[in-house]
mmCIF file of N, CA and C in Angstrom:
data_model
loop_
_atom_site.group_PDB
_atom_site.id
_atom_site.type_symbol
_atom_site.label_atom_id
_atom_site.label_comp_id
_atom_site.label_asym_id
_atom_site.label_seq_id
_atom_site.Cartn_x
_atom_site.Cartn_y
_atom_site.Cartn_z
ATOM 1 N N UNK Q 1327 136.014 104.963 110.309
ATOM 2 C CA UNK Q 1327 135.389 104.094 110.245
ATOM 3 C C UNK Q 1327 134.014 104.089 111.010
ATOM 4 N N UNK Q 1328 133.600 103.254 110.790
ATOM 5 C CA UNK Q 1328 132.007 103.072 111.453
ATOM 6 C C UNK Q 1328 132.604 101.784 111.460
ATOM 7 N N UNK Q 1329 131.357 101.668 113.160
ATOM 8 C CA UNK Q 1329 131.480 100.246 113.531
ATOM 9 C C UNK Q 1329 130.407 100.007 114.127
ATOM 10 N N UNK Q 1330 129.967 98.896 114.643
ATOM 11 C CA UNK Q 1330 128.759 98.710 114.473
ATOM 12 C C UNK Q 1330 129.082 97.420 116.205
ATOM 13 N N UNK Q 1331 127.963 98.870 117.822
ATOM 14 C CA UNK Q 1331 128.813 98.273 119.605
ATOM 15 C C UNK Q 1331 126.827 98.179 119.831
ATOM 16 N N UNK Q 1332 126.961 97.407 120.716
ATOM 17 C CA UNK Q 1332 125.188 96.931 121.272
ATOM 18 C C UNK Q 1332 125.634 96.769 122.459
ATOM 19 N N UNK Q 1333 124.149 97.473 123.193
ATOM 20 C CA UNK Q 1333 124.705 97.481 124.965
ATOM 21 C C UNK Q 1333 124.237 96.243 125.328
ATOM 22 N N UNK Q 1334 123.795 95.165 126.071
ATOM 23 C CA UNK Q 1334 122.757 94.689 126.861
ATOM 24 C C UNK Q 1334 122.182 95.285 128.062
ATOM 25 N N UNK Q 1335 121.162 94.923 127.585
ATOM 26 C CA UNK Q 1335 120.212 95.084 128.195
ATOM 27 C C UNK Q 1335 120.263 95.123 129.923
ATOM 28 N N UNK Q 1336 119.819 95.572 130.604
ATOM 29 C CA UNK Q 1336 120.419 95.605 132.431
ATOM 30 C C UNK Q 1336 119.443 95.213 132.719
ATOM 31 N N UNK Q 1337 118.215 94.193 132.869
ATOM 32 C CA UNK Q 1337 117.402 93.027 133.045
ATOM 33 C C UNK Q 1337 115.884 94.487 134.146
ATOM 34 N N UNK Q 1338 116.219 95.672 133.474
ATOM 35 C CA UNK Q 1338 114.677 96.052 133.708
ATOM 36 C C UNK Q 1338 114.046 96.430 132.892
ATOM 37 N N UNK Q 1339 113.134 96.564 134.254
ATOM 38 C CA UNK Q 1339 111.385 96.844 133.310
ATOM 39 C C UNK Q 1339 111.143 98.369 132.977
ATOM 40 N N UNK Q 1340 111.226 98.332 131.683
ATOM 41 C CA UNK Q 1340 110.963 99.589 130.962
ATOM 42 C C UNK Q 1340 109.653 99.285 130.410
ATOM 43 N N UNK Q 1341 108.870 100.150 129.825
ATOM 44 C CA UNK Q 1341 108.119 100.575 129.029
ATOM 45 C C UNK Q 1341 108.301 100.158 127.671
ATOM 46 N N UNK Q 1342 109.369 100.949 127.079
ATOM 47 C CA UNK Q 1342 109.756 101.579 125.955
ATOM 48 C C UNK Q 1342 111.065 99.735 125.397
ATOM 49 N N UNK Q 1343 110.677 99.026 126.651
ATOM 50 C CA UNK Q 1343 112.010 97.880 126.116
ATOM 51 C C UNK Q 1343 111.181 96.588 124.616
ATOM 52 N N UNK Q 1344 110.630 96.668 124.526
ATOM 53 C CA UNK Q 1344 109.897 95.743 123.317
ATOM 54 C C UNK Q 1344 109.985 96.597 121.879
ATOM 55 N N UNK Q 1345 110.278 97.739 122.162
ATOM 56 C CA UNK Q 1345 110.015 98.644 120.859
ATOM 57 C C UNK Q 1345 110.881 99.940 121.414
ATOM 58 N N UNK Q 1346 112.126 99.788 120.730
ATOM 59 C CA UNK Q 1346 112.941 100.760 120.974
ATOM 60 C C UNK Q 1346 113.331 102.198 119.676
ATOM 61 N N UNK Q 1347 113.101 102.835 120.271
ATOM 62 C CA UNK Q 1347 112.705 104.297 119.553
ATOM 63 C C UNK Q 1347 114.210 103.538 117.722
ATOM 64 N N UNK Q 1348 113.906 103.481 116.957
ATOM 65 C CA UNK Q 1348 114.180 103.662 115.921
ATOM 66 C C UNK Q 1348 115.339 104.979 115.007
ATOM 67 N N UNK Q 1349 116.160 105.364 114.603
ATOM 68 C CA UNK Q 1349 116.598 107.123 113.806
ATOM 69 C C UNK Q 1349 117.160 105.577 112.591
ATOM 70 N N UNK Q 1350 117.074 106.333 111.378
ATOM 71 C CA UNK Q 1350 117.890 105.519 110.035
ATOM 72 C C UNK Q 1350 118.317 106.417 109.378
ATOM 73 N N UNK Q 1351 119.456 106.814 108.884
ATOM 74 C CA UNK Q 1351 119.767 108.304 107.690
ATOM 75 C C UNK Q 1351 120.002 109.684 108.421
ATOM 76 N N UNK Q 1352 119.471 109.759 109.869
ATOM 77 C CA UNK Q 1352 119.796 111.027 110.212
ATOM 78 C C UNK Q 1352 121.679 111.910 110.966
ATOM 79 N N UNK Q 1353 121.090 113.073 110.914
ATOM 80 C CA UNK Q 1353 122.645 114.033 111.248
ATOM 81 C C UNK Q 1353 121.249 114.935 112.389
ATOM 82 N N UNK Q 1354 122.308 113.598 113.721
ATOM 83 C CA UNK Q 1354 122.280 114.185 115.353
ATOM 84 C C UNK Q 1354 123.107 115.275 115.569
ATOM 85 N N UNK Q 1355 123.207 116.352 116.624
ATOM 86 C CA UNK Q 1355 123.885 116.891 116.983
ATOM 87 C C UNK Q 1355 123.429 117.518 118.621
ATOM 88 N N UNK Q 1356 124.428 118.041 119.332
ATOM 89 C CA UNK Q 1356 123.700 118.044 120.524
ATOM 90 C C UNK Q 1356 124.136 116.432 121.118
ATOM 91 N N UNK Q 1357 122.842 116.981 122.906
ATOM 92 C CA UNK Q 1357 123.441 115.746 123.776
ATOM 93 C C UNK Q 1357 122.468 114.606 122.704
ATOM 94 N N UNK Q 1358 122.635 112.787 122.633
ATOM 95 C CA UNK Q 1358 121.787 112.267 122.210
ATOM 96 C C UNK Q 1358 121.330 110.898 122.805
ATOM 97 N N UNK Q 1359 120.653 110.645 124.125
ATOM 98 C CA UNK Q 1359 120.286 109.287 125.078
ATOM 99 C C UNK Q 1359 120.317 109.302 124.021
ATOM 100 N N UNK Q 1360 121.270 107.342 124.497
ATOM 101 C CA UNK Q 1360 121.280 106.013 123.384
ATOM 102 C C UNK Q 1360 120.160 104.783 123.927
ATOM 103 N N UNK Q 1361 119.855 104.829 125.595
ATOM 104 C CA UNK Q 1361 119.897 104.001 125.489
ATOM 105 C C UNK Q 1361 118.221 104.178 124.642
ATOM 106 N N UNK Q 1362 117.425 102.343 125.094
ATOM 107 C CA UNK Q 1362 116.329 102.259 124.197
ATOM 108 C C UNK Q 1362 116.429 102.963 122.993
ATOM 109 N N UNK Q 1363 117.685 102.536 122.353
ATOM 110 C CA UNK Q 1363 117.289 103.150 121.223
ATOM 111 C C UNK Q 1363 118.119 102.788 119.605
ATOM 112 N N UNK Q 1364 118.190 102.484 117.982
ATOM 113 C CA UNK Q 1364 118.607 101.868 117.522
ATOM 114 C C UNK Q 1364 119.200 102.759 116.273
ATOM 115 N N UNK Q 1365 120.518 103.844 115.660
ATOM 116 C CA UNK Q 1365 121.050 103.899 115.057
ATOM 117 C C UNK Q 1365 121.602 103.514 113.376
ATOM 118 N N UNK Q 1366 121.294 104.198 112.146
ATOM 119 C CA UNK Q 1366 121.379 102.937 111.315
ATOM 120 C C UNK Q 1366 121.598 104.314 111.152
ATOM 121 N N UNK Q 1367 122.710 103.664 110.458
ATOM 122 C CA UNK Q 1367 123.416 105.029 109.059
ATOM 123 C C UNK Q 1367 123.708 105.972 109.417
ATOM 124 N N UNK Q 1368 123.686 106.732 110.116
ATOM 125 C CA UNK Q 1368 123.594 107.522 111.310
ATOM 126 C C UNK Q 1368 124.804 108.750 111.433
ATOM 127 N N UNK Q 1369 124.766 109.888 110.488
ATOM 128 C CA UNK Q 1369 125.507 111.149 110.672
ATOM 129 C C UNK Q 1369 125.773 111.819 112.387
ATOM 130 N N UNK Q 1370 126.974 112.120 113.239
ATOM 131 C CA UNK Q 1370 126.366 112.181 114.439
ATOM 132 C C UNK Q 1370 127.742 113.398 114.592
ATOM 133 N N UNK Q 1371 127.309 114.505 114.555
ATOM 134 C CA UNK Q 1371 128.593 115.415 114.385
ATOM 135 C C UNK Q 1371 128.472 117.199 115.455
ATOM 136 N N UNK Q 1372 128.795 117.016 115.889
ATOM 137 C CA UNK Q 1372 129.173 117.684 117.306
ATOM 138 C C UNK Q 1372 128.183 117.470 118.536
ATOM 139 N N UNK Q 1373 128.539 115.807 118.886
ATOM 140 C CA UNK Q 1373 127.148 115.393 119.484
ATOM 141 C C UNK Q 1373 127.462 114.599 121.622
ATOM 142 N N UNK Q 1374 127.248 114.943 121.812
ATOM 143 C CA UNK Q 1374 127.391 114.088 123.333
ATOM 144 C C UNK Q 1374 126.679 113.093 123.525
ATOM 145 N N UNK Q 1375 126.788 111.595 122.982
ATOM 146 C CA UNK Q 1375 126.527 110.805 123.283
ATOM 147 C C UNK Q 1375 126.113 110.577 124.565
ATOM 148 N N UNK Q 1376 125.217 110.434 125.257
ATOM 149 C CA UNK Q 1376 124.346 109.895 126.582
ATOM 150 C C UNK Q 1376 123.971 108.475 126.555
ATOM 151 N N UNK Q 1377 124.989 107.961 127.298
ATOM 152 C CA UNK Q 1377 124.371 106.126 127.540
ATOM 153 C C UNK Q 1377 124.077 105.932 129.430
ATOM 154 N N UNK Q 1378 123.082 105.324 129.854
ATOM 155 C CA UNK Q 1378 122.889 106.102 130.909
ATOM 156 C C UNK Q 1378 123.197 103.885 131.666
ATOM 157 N N UNK Q 1379 122.192 102.778 130.107
ATOM 158 C CA UNK Q 1379 122.958 101.542 130.834
ATOM 159 C C UNK Q 1379 121.392 100.697 131.191
ATOM 160 N N UNK Q 1380 119.582 101.954 130.931
ATOM 161 C CA UNK Q 1380 118.974 101.503 131.529
ATOM 162 C C UNK Q 1380 118.294 100.439 130.146
ATOM 163 N N UNK Q 1381 118.680 100.235 128.659
ATOM 164 C CA UNK Q 1381 118.318 99.567 127.860
ATOM 165 C C UNK Q 1381 119.072 98.546 126.788
ATOM 166 N N UNK Q 1382 117.773 98.375 125.941
ATOM 167 C CA UNK Q 1382 119.336 98.231 124.575
ATOM 168 C C UNK Q 1382 119.729 99.227 123.826
ATOM 169 N N UNK Q 1383 120.794 99.696 123.371
ATOM 170 C CA UNK Q 1383 121.336 100.027 122.178
ATOM 171 C C UNK Q 1383 121.922 99.945 121.405
ATOM 172 N N UNK Q 1384 121.864 99.967 119.719
ATOM 173 C CA UNK Q 1384 122.352 99.588 118.107
ATOM 174 C C UNK Q 1384 122.411 101.023 118.027
ATOM 175 N N UNK Q 1385 124.082 99.983 117.009
ATOM 176 C CA UNK Q 1385 124.322 101.278 116.513
ATOM 177 C C UNK Q 1385 125.825 100.527 115.289
ATOM 178 N N UNK Q 1386 124.894 100.796 114.198
ATOM 179 C CA UNK Q 1386 125.005 100.144 112.790
ATOM 180 C C UNK Q 1386 125.716 101.108 111.860
ATOM 181 N N UNK Q 1387 126.508 101.345 111.067
ATOM 182 C CA UNK Q 1387 127.032 102.203 110.178
ATOM 183 C C UNK Q 1387 126.671 103.488 110.388
ATOM 184 N N UNK Q 1388 127.273 103.736 111.772
ATOM 185 C CA UNK Q 1388 127.276 105.598 111.561
ATOM 186 C C UNK Q 1388 128.732 106.157 112.132
ATOM 187 N N UNK Q 1389 128.571 107.743 111.482
ATOM 188 C CA UNK Q 1389 129.870 107.898 111.068
ATOM 189 C C UNK Q 1389 129.550 109.106 112.324
ATOM 190 N N UNK Q 1390 131.110 109.138 113.332
ATOM 191 C CA UNK Q 1390 130.923 110.010 114.249
ATOM 192 C C UNK Q 1390 131.796 111.155 114.294
ATOM 193 N N UNK Q 1391 132.156 112.782 113.987
ATOM 194 C CA UNK Q 1391 132.245 113.779 114.102
ATOM 195 C C UNK Q 1391 132.318 114.987 115.363
ATOM 196 N N UNK Q 1392 133.013 115.488 115.696
ATOM 197 C CA UNK Q 1392 133.563 115.660 116.812
ATOM 198 C C UNK Q 1392 132.772 115.534 118.147
ATOM 199 N N UNK Q 1393 132.419 113.994 118.585
ATOM 200 C CA UNK Q 1393 131.464 113.502 119.721
ATOM 201 C C UNK Q 1393 132.331 112.598 120.314
ATOM 202 N N UNK Q 1394 131.170 112.856 122.072
ATOM 203 C CA UNK Q 1394 132.059 112.851 122.672
ATOM 204 C C UNK Q 1394 131.254 111.664 123.829
ATOM 205 N N UNK Q 1395 131.479 110.401 124.895
ATOM 206 C CA UNK Q 1395 131.157 109.533 125.409
ATOM 207 C C UNK Q 1395 130.140 110.379 126.560
ATOM 208 N N UNK Q 1396 129.394 110.426 126.901
ATOM 209 C CA UNK Q 1396 128.861 110.486 128.654
ATOM 210 C C UNK Q 1396 127.232 109.869 129.358
ATOM 211 N N UNK Q 1397 128.247 109.126 130.478
ATOM 212 C CA UNK Q 1397 127.608 108.304 130.734
ATOM 213 C C UNK Q 1397 126.650 109.283 132.236
ATOM 214 N N UNK Q 1398 126.057 108.516 132.152
ATOM 215 C CA UNK Q 1398 124.962 109.015 133.360
ATOM 216 C C UNK Q 1398 123.757 107.557 133.875
ATOM 217 N N UNK Q 1399 124.126 108.039 135.252
ATOM 218 C CA UNK Q 1399 122.922 106.400 136.056
ATOM 219 C C UNK Q 1399 124.285 105.293 135.923
ATOM 220 N N UNK Q 1400 123.976 104.162 136.365
ATOM 221 C CA UNK Q 1400 123.926 102.571 135.860
ATOM 222 C C UNK Q 1400 125.070 102.966 135.373
ATOM 223 N N UNK Q 1401 125.064 103.460 134.214
ATOM 224 C CA UNK Q 1401 126.129 103.132 133.217
ATOM 225 C C UNK Q 1401 127.755 104.155 133.146
ATOM 226 N N UNK Q 1402 127.540 105.054 134.283
ATOM 227 C CA UNK Q 1402 128.385 106.026 135.209
ATOM 228 C C UNK Q 1402 128.649 105.144 136.507
ATOM 229 N N UNK Q 1403 127.790 104.926 137.462
ATOM 230 C CA UNK Q 1403 128.240 103.750 139.058
ATOM 231 C C UNK Q 1403 129.331 103.373 137.775
ATOM 232 N N UNK Q 1404 128.533 101.717 137.250
ATOM 233 C CA UNK Q 1404 129.940 101.109 136.833
ATOM 234 C C UNK Q 1404 130.734 101.374 136.688
ATOM 235 N N UNK Q 1405 131.174 102.015 134.973
ATOM 236 C CA UNK Q 1405 132.414 103.358 135.190
ATOM 237 C C UNK Q 1405 132.793 103.336 136.548
ATOM 238 N N UNK Q 1406 132.770 104.741 137.018
ATOM 239 C CA UNK Q 1406 133.138 105.362 138.127
ATOM 240 C C UNK Q 1406 134.011 103.356 139.772
ATOM 241 N N UNK Q 1407 133.065 102.681 139.445
ATOM 242 C CA UNK Q 1407 133.703 100.950 140.066
ATOM 243 C C UNK Q 1407 134.844 101.194 139.223
ATOM 244 N N UNK Q 1408 134.721 100.914 138.435
ATOM 245 C CA UNK Q 1408 136.365 100.532 137.610
ATOM 246 C C UNK Q 1408 137.296 101.121 137.426
ATOM 247 N N UNK Q 1409 136.944 102.364 137.572
ATOM 248 C CA UNK Q 1409 137.884 102.987 137.573
ATOM 249 C C UNK Q 1409 138.407 103.054 139.880
ATOM 250 N N UNK Q 1410 138.179 102.819 140.265
ATOM 251 C CA UNK Q 1410 137.966 102.741 141.445
ATOM 252 C C UNK Q 1410 138.769 101.419 141.376
ATOM 253 N N UNK Q 1411 138.175 100.258 140.594
ATOM 254 C CA UNK Q 1411 139.275 98.946 140.911
ATOM 255 C C UNK Q 1411 140.855 98.840 140.798
ATOM 256 N N UNK Q 1412 141.414 99.909 139.827
ATOM 257 C CA UNK Q 1412 142.478 99.635 138.650
ATOM 258 C C UNK Q 1412 142.804 100.105 138.766
ATOM 259 N N UNK Q 1413 142.627 101.158 140.530
ATOM 260 C CA UNK Q 1413 144.041 102.065 141.097
ATOM 261 C C UNK Q 1413 144.752 100.798 141.852
ATOM 262 N N UNK Q 1414 146.110 101.103 141.161
ATOM 263 C CA UNK Q 1414 147.029 99.675 141.478
ATOM 264 C C UNK Q 1414 146.850 99.551 143.705
ATOM 265 N N UNK Q 1415 146.179 100.091 144.080
ATOM 266 C CA UNK Q 1415 145.957 100.032 145.749
ATOM 267 C C UNK Q 1415 145.078 99.190 146.101
ATOM 268 N N UNK Q 1416 143.943 99.206 144.665
ATOM 269 C CA UNK Q 1416 142.761 98.582 144.789
ATOM 270 C C UNK Q 1416 143.129 96.571 145.286
ATOM 271 N N UNK Q 1417 144.217 96.259 144.899
ATOM 272 C CA UNK Q 1417 144.657 94.975 144.251
ATOM 273 C C UNK Q 1417 143.818 94.331 143.579
ATOM 274 N N UNK Q 1418 142.720 94.673 142.297
ATOM 275 C CA UNK Q 1418 141.750 94.576 141.239
ATOM 276 C C UNK Q 1418 142.487 94.879 140.153
ATOM 277 N N UNK Q 1419 143.415 96.016 139.491
ATOM 278 C CA UNK Q 1419 143.988 96.142 138.710
ATOM 279 C C UNK Q 1419 144.108 94.995 137.437
ATOM 280 N N UNK Q 1420 144.462 94.613 137.712
ATOM 281 C CA UNK Q 1420 144.910 93.145 137.434
ATOM 282 C C UNK Q 1420 144.469 92.520 136.617
ATOM 283 N N UNK Q 1421 142.680 92.499 137.578
ATOM 284 C CA UNK Q 1421 141.869 91.760 136.986
ATOM 285 C C UNK Q 1421 140.727 92.132 136.557
ATOM 286 N N UNK Q 1422 141.118 94.162 136.470
ATOM 287 C CA UNK Q 1422 140.348 94.225 135.088
ATOM 288 C C UNK Q 1422 141.179 94.758 134.420
ATOM 289 N N UNK Q 1423 142.794 95.034 134.124
ATOM 290 C CA UNK Q 1423 143.179 94.992 132.617
ATOM 291 C C UNK Q 1423 143.052 94.096 131.894
ATOM 292 N N UNK Q 1424 142.647 92.493 132.590
ATOM 293 C CA UNK Q 1424 142.573 91.268 132.204
ATOM 294 C C UNK Q 1424 141.121 91.273 131.377
ATOM 295 N N UNK Q 1425 140.474 92.006 131.549
ATOM 296 C CA UNK Q 1425 138.943 91.765 132.104
ATOM 297 C C UNK Q 1425 139.135 92.811 129.818
ATOM 298 N N UNK Q 1426 139.702 93.606 129.762
ATOM 299 C CA UNK Q 1426 139.303 94.759 128.813
ATOM 300 C C UNK Q 1426 139.566 93.913 127.462
ATOM 301 N N UNK Q 1427 141.031 92.796 126.682
ATOM 302 C CA UNK Q 1427 140.673 92.451 125.605
ATOM 303 C C UNK Q 1427 139.866 91.979 124.970
ATOM 304 N N UNK Q 1428 138.471 91.544 125.496
ATOM 305 C CA UNK Q 1428 137.886 90.995 125.275
ATOM 306 C C UNK Q 1428 136.459 91.853 124.491
ATOM 307 N N UNK Q 1429 136.797 93.306 124.801
ATOM 308 C CA UNK Q 1429 136.337 94.607 124.633
ATOM 309 C C UNK Q 1429 136.435 94.897 123.309
ATOM 310 N N UNK Q 1430 138.121 95.168 123.087
ATOM 311 C CA UNK Q 1430 137.984 96.356 121.416
ATOM 312 C C UNK Q 1430 139.690 94.459 120.678
ATOM 313 N N UNK Q 1431 138.775 93.290 120.393
ATOM 314 C CA UNK Q 1431 139.385 91.862 120.045
ATOM 315 C C UNK Q 1431 138.326 92.270 119.199
ATOM 316 N N UNK Q 1432 137.706 92.982 118.526
ATOM 317 C CA UNK Q 1432 136.581 92.411 117.058
ATOM 318 C C UNK Q 1432 137.912 92.843 116.115
#
């Protein structure tokens, strides 16, 4: 089922910050960079969605077929941090787990 999701802007200064690329009604395959882009009513087929956390991303009304996420740069670093903190020996496992119900509360 199509879902809309947005990634917040990271605060880094980028030329494309004020003018995100918009893709509308396209079928996209292969590696697709998400940063600084807007995807509306697109079909992602056998795609790898690459998100680095460097700029705003908007996805609305899209379909996903045989599609995966890949994280790069700051986004990959944040995921690695969360994974390390979710280890029971970190002492922060419950804090990390308690932080995520907000993400899936839609």
